[in-house]
């Protein structure tokens, strides 16, 4: 029984979360912890027969903050979820230009100041068509940690820290968070919602279930996945597809064997294929792999065959899972007495593994707003504007990968490059960069709408080799850095980091 406060609160007394996928349990854990001293009852209903989507194994550094906020140590949750560290994402085969056929999108930290300044300096000069080295790979410690299969957690006392994220088994993470939430006071109901009930003013009043009759609540959180049962189907909030920006609408997933004899990889690899791209995610007991593609350009059998060939699993008896993706976002996520969080609110294809980051952002923003100001028109408008801007900002960054591709092997890549449906913000970024203008100022102007840091934008533009041909020699008095200098600087930090496999094995030994 949790202690209660009798102080007046804006938080509704009875909250029902519908859906027990990763989002449902992340939201439950967040609210249970944040409101542990408040007079609020949290209930989560999930349907065993419908099940969860069961994919979603990559994350962003925001996930660290999630576990920190719940006060859960890595040594506790990581072994239970077969989790590994993620230093960043490598993108092979998106561009064809010599020297730029692969690049790495690092997670960095403020301690990377020197490298960031050096990289910006070189990339800016190269965008002005001076012949200086401008591939991001050499400038960031995190790339060297990944390529040497090191853990991003330094083993000695050092000033240098880099940010990082995790890979994990989505089902095991759901299970872990369910146990945590239940231990922290969330009531778990296993049942299927057959009907959503509404009161006269249009609010949701309860749900009708197969076995537990009617469950009433004051506030509802829609975590029902792509079905958007409450937000779209019941409240009629429009779903805005991103189809004209992002063509991919399907995926096929396959696990493969991981051989740890040569160490444990610490990066996601997102390799471009003929009609999309494939992810390769290392867990402690297997690789998670999948091909994200557009059904307008290929079909499920050809996609599965291409993925199997990539993995050398043509004749293996491993079953593939085929998934349809609803890509886009609900016009608003908070409507009346219901907020949608997770796939129900929207989804941007998983190229930058941002879905759970948005879940976390939405849950935190919503919880703080509800607590401080209640369920008012203003609260809803503020949260909806912020969340929509995050969605559109991530969409822009993800779309930029497609826009910058230089492949010509299939119609898919040509069409993506030609796509005229790009946001004004993206158009300006490209225009400024192509002319060798002041990109940093442009990015600062867009700061309120950008989800990704200026360095991430420099990384993608430079890493995919978006430069003019025949660069000139820089003037003698211009300062820049050689590839060797950049690499030596980055490498000078990596001795302080342990082997990834060793660090993960150490976690399992810790009681
Ligand atoms: C191919 C692919 C790759 C992805 N990769 C990543 C990644 O690398 N990183 C990342 O962050 N995200 C990724 N995602 C997204 C990630 O999978 C989801 O964000 C995450 O799993 C959360 O999903 P969810 O909980 O919103 O929905 P779901 O997992 O679909 O859960 C929905 C829940 O609602 C319940 N439910 C539905 N209807 C009812 C009903 N009528 N009654 C009762 N319960 C009901 C279901 O039983 C289930 O419990 C990926 C998604 C796809 C499609």
XYZ file of C-alpha atoms and ligand atoms in Angstrom:
564
model
C 0.000 0.000 0.000
C 1.575 3.289 -1.039
C 1.523 6.377 1.169
C -0.876 9.055 -0.024
C -0.868 12.776 0.176
C -4.049 14.686 0.925
C -2.795 17.808 -0.861
C -4.953 18.951 -3.789
C -3.619 17.691 -7.088
C -4.301 18.126 -10.793
C -3.629 14.454 -11.379
C -6.770 12.396 -12.045
C -7.368 9.757 -9.382
C -7.874 6.766 -11.695
C -5.696 6.342 -14.747
C -6.031 3.421 -17.146
C -3.217 2.569 -19.538
C -4.506 0.447 -22.423
C -1.684 -1.614 -23.923
C 1.291 -3.437 -22.452
C 3.964 -3.179 -25.128
C 7.242 -1.398 -24.401
C 5.412 1.966 -24.446
C 2.684 0.925 -22.045
C 5.167 -0.369 -19.504
C 7.578 2.542 -19.952
C 4.713 4.943 -19.263
C 3.504 2.853 -16.314
C 6.988 2.761 -14.777
C 7.490 6.515 -15.306
C 4.175 7.504 -13.750
C 4.420 4.991 -10.903
C 7.772 6.445 -9.929
C 6.919 10.089 -10.484
C 3.614 9.923 -8.609
C 4.529 7.373 -5.986
C 3.441 9.688 -3.140
C 0.292 10.900 -4.842
C -3.270 9.708 -4.440
C -3.509 8.098 -7.861
C -4.394 4.596 -8.951
C -2.621 3.319 -12.073
C -3.997 0.324 -13.911
C -2.683 -1.263 -17.124
C -4.689 -3.609 -19.301
C -3.060 -5.640 -22.049
C -4.337 -8.319 -24.339
C -2.435 -11.587 -24.503
C -4.312 -12.632 -27.621
C -3.367 -9.447 -29.502
C 0.209 -9.442 -28.169
C 2.912 -6.825 -28.725
C 4.836 -5.874 -31.840
C 7.942 -7.554 -30.381
C 10.550 -5.507 -32.266
C 12.406 -2.332 -31.271
C 15.827 -3.280 -30.025
C 17.771 -0.066 -30.493
C 17.668 3.169 -28.495
C 19.134 6.646 -28.133
C 21.072 8.053 -25.162
C 17.799 9.283 -23.729
C 17.213 5.689 -22.559
C 20.031 6.116 -20.037
C 18.122 8.978 -18.481
C 15.041 6.757 -18.356
C 16.729 4.100 -16.228
C 18.465 6.759 -14.130
C 15.129 8.414 -13.397
C 13.771 5.065 -12.206
C 16.911 4.527 -10.158
C 17.600 1.215 -11.879
C 21.227 0.247 -12.257
C 22.587 -1.083 -15.569
C 23.879 -4.138 -13.749
C 20.345 -4.943 -12.732
C 18.387 -4.557 -15.954
C 20.941 -5.170 -18.720
C 21.627 -8.882 -18.014
C 17.888 -9.537 -17.724
C 17.253 -8.053 -21.173
C 20.294 -9.507 -22.988
C 21.283 -5.875 -23.418
C 24.471 -4.462 -24.908
C 25.934 -0.977 -25.163
C 25.406 1.093 -28.280
C 28.068 3.696 -29.127
C 26.374 4.870 -32.328
C 25.121 3.789 -35.741
C 27.162 2.886 -38.818
C 25.573 3.569 -42.215
C 27.211 1.538 -45.010
C 26.201 1.669 -48.687
C 23.977 4.754 -48.619
C 26.426 6.786 -50.672
C 28.658 5.738 -53.530
C 31.251 8.506 -53.517
C 34.819 7.251 -53.041
C 35.818 7.708 -49.393
C 32.198 8.164 -48.266
C 30.693 4.715 -48.803
C 30.115 4.323 -45.095
C 29.919 6.702 -42.171
C 29.231 6.594 -38.469
C 26.683 8.675 -36.566
C 28.237 8.923 -33.113
C 26.746 9.635 -29.740
C 28.943 12.375 -28.365
C 29.095 14.436 -25.230
C 30.218 17.874 -24.170
C 33.637 16.395 -23.545
C 33.935 16.053 -27.320
C 34.174 19.838 -27.619
C 37.606 19.849 -29.230
C 36.678 17.176 -31.754
C 33.393 18.880 -32.576
C 35.081 22.221 -33.229
C 37.756 20.577 -35.366
C 35.153 18.621 -37.330
C 32.944 21.690 -37.896
C 35.993 23.626 -39.043
C 37.052 20.970 -41.558
C 33.534 20.196 -42.797
C 32.795 23.903 -43.296
C 35.971 24.367 -45.314
C 35.163 21.318 -47.426
C 31.628 22.628 -48.026
C 33.252 25.810 -49.313
C 35.107 23.540 -51.728
C 38.520 23.486 -50.089
C 40.353 20.214 -50.165
C 40.497 19.264 -46.501
C 39.640 15.979 -44.817
C 35.994 16.098 -43.693
C 34.763 12.577 -43.074
C 33.257 12.470 -39.549
C 34.615 9.007 -38.688
C 38.086 10.168 -37.609
C 36.851 12.925 -35.319
C 34.782 11.052 -32.774
C 36.013 8.803 -29.989
C 32.759 6.873 -30.062
C 33.536 5.576 -33.562
C 36.823 4.129 -32.320
C 35.126 2.565 -29.310
C 32.682 0.863 -31.670
C 35.285 -0.270 -34.176
C 37.474 -1.708 -31.383
C 34.438 -3.343 -29.703
C 34.924 -1.398 -26.476
C 32.293 -0.464 -23.915
C 31.492 3.269 -23.663
C 31.969 3.121 -19.885
C 35.534 4.169 -18.923
C 37.206 1.814 -16.463
C 39.577 4.300 -14.831
C 39.176 7.684 -13.290
C 39.101 9.942 -16.292
C 37.615 13.258 -17.197
C 36.478 11.968 -20.556
C 33.000 10.474 -20.850
C 31.009 9.846 -23.966
C 27.293 9.393 -24.245
C 25.835 6.045 -25.259
C 22.626 4.059 -25.628
C 21.618 0.389 -25.475
C 20.439 -2.543 -27.538
C 18.035 -4.955 -25.832
C 15.492 -7.699 -26.347
C 12.181 -5.812 -26.604
C 10.092 -8.592 -25.040
C 12.453 -9.018 -22.094
C 12.517 -5.266 -21.535
C 8.707 -5.234 -21.465
C 8.773 -8.035 -18.894
C 11.344 -6.239 -16.766
C 9.376 -2.993 -16.778
C 6.155 -4.846 -16.029
C 7.675 -6.364 -12.878
C 9.085 -2.983 -11.885
C 5.743 -1.238 -12.423
C 3.735 -3.855 -10.544
C 6.207 -3.679 -7.644
C 5.673 0.077 -7.671
C 1.924 -0.129 -7.340
C 0.572 -0.510 -10.906
C -2.366 -2.932 -11.182
C -1.966 -5.327 -14.113
C -5.029 -6.664 -15.914
C -4.699 -9.274 -18.623
C -7.727 -8.927 -20.874
C -8.919 -7.588 -24.211
C -10.825 -4.329 -24.589
C -13.867 -5.002 -26.764
C -15.384 -1.526 -26.657
C -14.436 1.958 -25.550
C -17.199 3.816 -23.700
C -17.809 7.561 -23.823
C -19.679 10.030 -21.679
C -22.004 12.741 -22.932
C -19.284 15.363 -23.229
C -17.280 13.073 -25.521
C -14.679 12.082 -22.934
C -13.821 8.431 -22.567
C -15.528 7.018 -19.495
C -14.372 3.405 -19.478
C -13.630 0.281 -21.439
C -15.637 -2.895 -21.842
C -13.499 -6.016 -21.509
C -13.969 -9.682 -22.385
C -13.550 -11.010 -18.844
C -13.443 -8.148 -16.356
C -16.613 -6.307 -17.342
C -16.413 -2.498 -17.474
C -13.303 -0.756 -16.236
C -13.887 2.959 -15.547
C -11.237 5.609 -15.160
C -10.862 9.408 -15.154
C -7.997 9.478 -17.625
C -6.814 7.066 -20.352
C -3.450 6.430 -21.935
C -3.629 4.823 -25.354
C -0.675 2.468 -25.787
C -2.512 0.109 -28.136
C 0.138 0.213 -30.858
C -0.616 0.741 -34.535
C -4.362 0.197 -33.954
C -4.705 3.557 -32.142
C -7.833 2.146 -30.509
C -8.587 5.136 -28.278
C -6.995 8.099 -30.016
C -7.945 7.349 -33.631
C -10.731 4.780 -33.617
C -12.670 6.141 -30.643
C -11.891 9.852 -30.462
C -11.544 10.182 -34.223
C -8.233 12.028 -34.196
C -6.884 12.024 -37.724
C -3.746 10.065 -38.548
C -1.367 12.017 -40.807
C 0.737 9.626 -42.904
C 4.345 10.543 -43.728
C 4.205 8.458 -46.903
C 5.182 11.260 -49.264
C 8.302 11.961 -47.198
C 9.240 8.420 -46.174
C 8.378 5.586 -48.570
C 9.032 2.578 -46.321
C 5.940 0.855 -44.962
C 7.042 -2.747 -44.291
C 9.704 -4.766 -42.542
C 10.877 -8.332 -42.252
C 12.853 -9.432 -39.182
C 15.157 -12.428 -38.645
C 17.478 -13.313 -35.757
C 20.956 -14.689 -36.451
C 23.729 -16.334 -34.465
C 26.285 -14.135 -32.698
C 29.827 -15.416 -32.315
C 31.476 -13.737 -29.341
C 34.947 -15.220 -29.941
C 36.049 -11.981 -31.580
C 34.332 -9.686 -29.112
C 30.907 -8.064 -28.852
C 30.028 -5.306 -31.343
C 28.917 -2.004 -29.755
C 27.103 -0.391 -32.653
C 23.973 -0.754 -34.760
C 24.728 -1.261 -38.441
C 22.087 0.184 -40.797
C 23.092 -0.905 -44.268
C 21.303 0.282 -47.388
C 19.948 -2.555 -49.562
C 18.110 -2.461 -52.898
C 14.758 -1.120 -51.691
C 15.412 0.023 -48.160
C 17.931 -0.794 -45.468
C 18.680 -3.538 -42.978
C 19.430 -3.276 -39.300
C 21.923 -5.470 -37.512
C 21.754 -5.197 -33.734
C 24.028 -7.150 -31.391
C 22.475 -8.632 -28.249
C 24.338 -10.893 -25.836
C 22.700 -14.056 -27.220
C 21.958 -13.237 -30.890
C 21.863 -10.594 -33.570
C 18.535 -8.941 -34.304
C 18.233 -8.192 -38.030
C 15.555 -6.741 -40.207
C 14.928 -5.210 -43.603
C 12.830 -2.037 -43.710
C 11.487 -1.547 -47.225
C 8.803 0.021 -49.340
C 6.078 -2.297 -50.652
C 5.689 0.061 -53.627
C 9.102 -1.043 -54.856
C 9.481 -4.675 -53.754
C 7.375 -7.500 -52.318
C 7.666 -9.482 -49.122
C 9.201 -12.609 -50.674
C 11.894 -10.676 -52.526
C 12.624 -8.632 -49.407
C 12.944 -11.750 -47.276
C 15.193 -13.371 -49.859
C 17.448 -10.319 -50.031
C 17.721 -10.220 -46.234
C 18.443 -13.944 -46.017
C 21.186 -13.599 -48.631
C 22.767 -10.760 -46.663
C 22.802 -12.921 -43.542
C 23.825 -16.180 -45.222
C 20.540 -17.728 -44.007
C 19.104 -18.812 -47.364
C 18.486 -22.410 -46.315
C 18.265 -21.914 -42.565
C 15.093 -22.982 -40.785
C 14.798 -19.649 -39.015
C 11.372 -18.152 -39.443
C 11.066 -14.559 -40.633
C 8.525 -12.131 -39.164
C 6.790 -9.811 -41.596
C 5.436 -6.488 -40.326
C 3.439 -3.629 -41.755
C 4.315 -0.159 -40.430
C 1.913 2.742 -39.991
C 4.327 5.628 -40.570
C 3.198 9.119 -39.621
C 1.640 10.705 -36.574
C -1.753 11.419 -35.070
C -2.712 15.062 -35.630
C -2.583 15.461 -31.848
C -1.585 12.931 -29.212
C -3.540 14.459 -26.302
C -7.276 14.790 -26.954
C -9.931 15.187 -24.254
C -9.091 12.860 -21.342
C -6.772 10.613 -23.353
C -3.151 10.758 -24.458
C -1.670 8.351 -27.003
C 1.913 7.266 -26.377
C 3.940 4.879 -28.543
C 2.948 3.437 -31.902
C -0.616 4.668 -31.341
C 0.586 8.277 -31.377
C 2.764 7.716 -34.426
C 5.869 6.084 -35.799
C 8.833 7.117 -37.868
C 10.635 4.215 -39.436
C 13.374 2.921 -37.145
C 16.467 4.228 -38.983
C 17.613 6.319 -36.019
C 15.879 4.130 -33.380
C 13.915 7.096 -32.061
C 10.527 5.565 -31.177
C 11.185 4.904 -27.504
C 12.899 8.274 -27.162
C 9.633 9.901 -28.263
C 7.685 7.664 -25.877
C 9.875 8.897 -23.045
C 9.693 12.544 -24.131
C 5.913 12.405 -24.436
C 5.423 10.609 -21.119
C 7.637 13.074 -19.228
C 6.240 16.191 -20.882
C 2.688 15.014 -20.341
C 3.202 13.968 -16.707
C 4.828 17.287 -15.788
C 2.165 19.324 -17.546
C -0.740 17.364 -16.116
C 0.709 17.662 -12.653
C 1.403 21.401 -12.882
C -1.629 22.611 -14.841
C -4.186 19.803 -15.134
C -6.075 18.596 -18.186
C -6.858 21.984 -19.739
C -7.028 23.297 -23.306
C -3.709 25.047 -22.753
C -1.981 21.983 -21.351
C -3.117 19.886 -24.284
C -2.133 22.513 -26.854
C 1.307 22.957 -25.324
C 2.083 19.238 -25.149
C 0.651 18.551 -28.612
C 2.715 21.329 -30.186
C 5.899 20.102 -28.557
C 5.360 16.439 -29.420
C 4.352 17.203 -33.023
C 7.477 19.254 -33.449
C 9.610 16.339 -32.188
C 7.920 14.004 -34.672
C 8.408 16.348 -37.614
C 11.984 17.102 -36.531
C 12.923 13.416 -36.409
C 11.166 12.839 -39.735
C 13.309 15.552 -41.327
C 16.545 14.039 -40.083
C 15.535 10.517 -41.122
C 14.428 11.718 -44.543
C 17.758 13.438 -45.049
C 19.456 10.011 -45.292
C 17.264 9.215 -48.302
C 17.634 12.620 -49.866
C 21.433 12.454 -49.711
C 21.747 8.915 -51.074
C 23.799 8.653 -54.258
C 22.831 5.113 -55.287
C 21.472 4.554 -58.763
C 20.984 0.785 -58.738
C 17.199 0.824 -58.268
C 14.223 3.062 -58.899
C 13.726 3.221 -55.141
C 16.935 5.134 -54.524
C 16.484 7.385 -57.564
C 12.940 8.276 -56.464
C 14.065 8.978 -52.930
C 16.759 11.335 -54.165
C 14.328 13.095 -56.511
C 11.591 13.391 -53.872
C 10.313 16.979 -53.933
C 8.352 16.545 -50.716
C 10.849 17.876 -48.258
C 10.223 20.416 -45.526
C 11.260 24.061 -45.890
C 13.746 23.523 -43.067
C 15.462 20.683 -44.929
C 15.482 22.653 -48.135
C 17.203 25.573 -46.416
C 19.781 23.298 -44.800
C 20.646 21.793 -48.189
C 20.753 25.169 -49.921
C 23.071 26.707 -47.333
C 25.350 23.666 -47.275
C 25.554 23.325 -51.058
C 26.567 26.968 -51.392
C 29.172 26.685 -48.642
C 27.162 29.144 -46.514
C 26.933 29.491 -42.757
C 25.223 26.230 -41.814
C 25.699 26.701 -38.091
C 23.692 29.950 -38.160
C 20.971 28.295 -40.221
C 20.770 25.422 -37.747
C 20.639 27.870 -34.858
C 17.739 29.662 -36.559
C 15.918 26.351 -36.728
C 16.930 25.318 -33.207
C 13.404 25.263 -31.766
C 12.327 22.752 -34.426
C 15.470 20.642 -34.620
C 15.629 17.409 -32.674
C 19.163 16.609 -33.804
C 22.181 18.649 -32.803
C 24.120 20.709 -35.352
C 26.928 18.133 -35.126
C 24.538 15.379 -36.227
C 23.579 17.499 -39.252
C 27.229 18.080 -40.117
C 27.853 14.336 -39.705
C 25.144 13.318 -42.137
C 25.978 15.945 -44.770
C 29.719 15.353 -44.622
C 29.513 11.618 -43.911
C 27.436 10.983 -47.022
C 29.911 13.009 -49.071
C 27.588 15.860 -50.078
C 30.428 17.962 -51.484
C 31.279 19.590 -54.762
C 33.863 17.973 -57.034
C 37.364 19.285 -57.713
C 38.037 21.051 -54.419
C 40.706 23.783 -54.268
C 43.763 23.880 -52.074
C 43.113 25.825 -48.880
C 45.059 29.074 -48.423
C 48.258 28.769 -46.408
C 46.942 30.734 -43.408
C 43.768 28.668 -43.025
C 43.683 26.370 -40.026
C 42.395 22.831 -40.440
C 43.136 19.313 -39.221
C 44.556 16.312 -41.020
C 42.933 12.876 -40.850
C 45.971 11.714 -38.859
C 45.636 14.494 -36.272
C 41.935 13.838 -35.851
C 42.470 10.100 -35.459
C 45.350 10.440 -33.039
C 43.278 12.764 -30.884
C 40.331 10.337 -30.812
C 42.475 7.271 -30.266
C 44.298 8.891 -27.351
C 41.152 8.375 -25.227
C 40.271 4.787 -25.932
C 42.786 3.085 -23.620
C 40.530 4.049 -20.740
C 37.652 1.941 -22.027
C 37.258 -1.812 -21.352
C 36.314 -4.489 -23.822
C 32.578 -4.483 -24.457
C 32.260 -8.215 -23.889
C 34.270 -7.993 -20.649
C 32.114 -5.147 -19.331
C 28.892 -7.002 -20.115
C 30.156 -10.232 -18.532
C 31.123 -8.229 -15.448
C 27.490 -7.044 -15.114
C 26.242 -10.629 -14.962
C 28.690 -11.437 -12.138
C 27.508 -8.515 -10.025
C 24.893 -9.636 -7.515
C 10.367 -2.872 -37.855
C 10.394 -2.054 -36.613
C 11.603 -1.789 -35.980
C 11.644 -0.990 -34.844
N 12.850 -0.684 -34.275
C 12.884 0.175 -33.231
C 14.110 0.552 -32.629
O 15.198 0.102 -33.018
N 14.081 1.420 -31.599
C 12.912 1.944 -31.120
O 12.946 2.773 -30.193
N 11.744 1.554 -31.640
C 11.697 0.709 -32.672
N 10.497 0.338 -33.188
C 9.278 0.805 -32.531
C 9.029 -0.065 -31.303
O 8.831 -1.402 -31.700
C 7.807 0.431 -30.562
O 7.910 1.806 -30.361
C 7.728 -0.227 -29.213
O 7.766 -1.614 -29.332
C 6.485 0.180 -28.489
O 5.340 -0.315 -29.135
P 3.948 -0.065 -28.446
O 4.043 -0.466 -27.028
O 3.518 1.317 -28.735
O 2.980 -1.031 -29.259
P 2.820 -2.639 -29.199
O 4.076 -3.341 -28.889
O 2.132 -3.013 -30.466
O 1.839 -2.877 -27.981
C 0.465 -2.644 -28.074
C -0.204 -3.176 -26.813
O -1.568 -2.846 -26.841
C -2.314 -3.992 -26.538
N -3.633 -3.895 -27.137
C -3.946 -3.532 -28.415
N -5.287 -3.581 -28.579
C -5.800 -3.939 -27.390
C -7.100 -4.207 -26.928
N -8.160 -4.104 -27.731
N -7.258 -4.595 -25.654
C -6.218 -4.724 -24.809
N -4.955 -4.498 -25.196
C -4.762 -4.136 -26.466
C -1.488 -5.142 -27.099
O -1.844 -6.370 -26.534
C -0.100 -4.683 -26.665
O 0.107 -5.021 -25.316
C 10.439 -0.475 -34.311
C 9.225 -0.772 -34.918
C 9.187 -1.539 -36.062
C 7.867 -1.809 -36.719
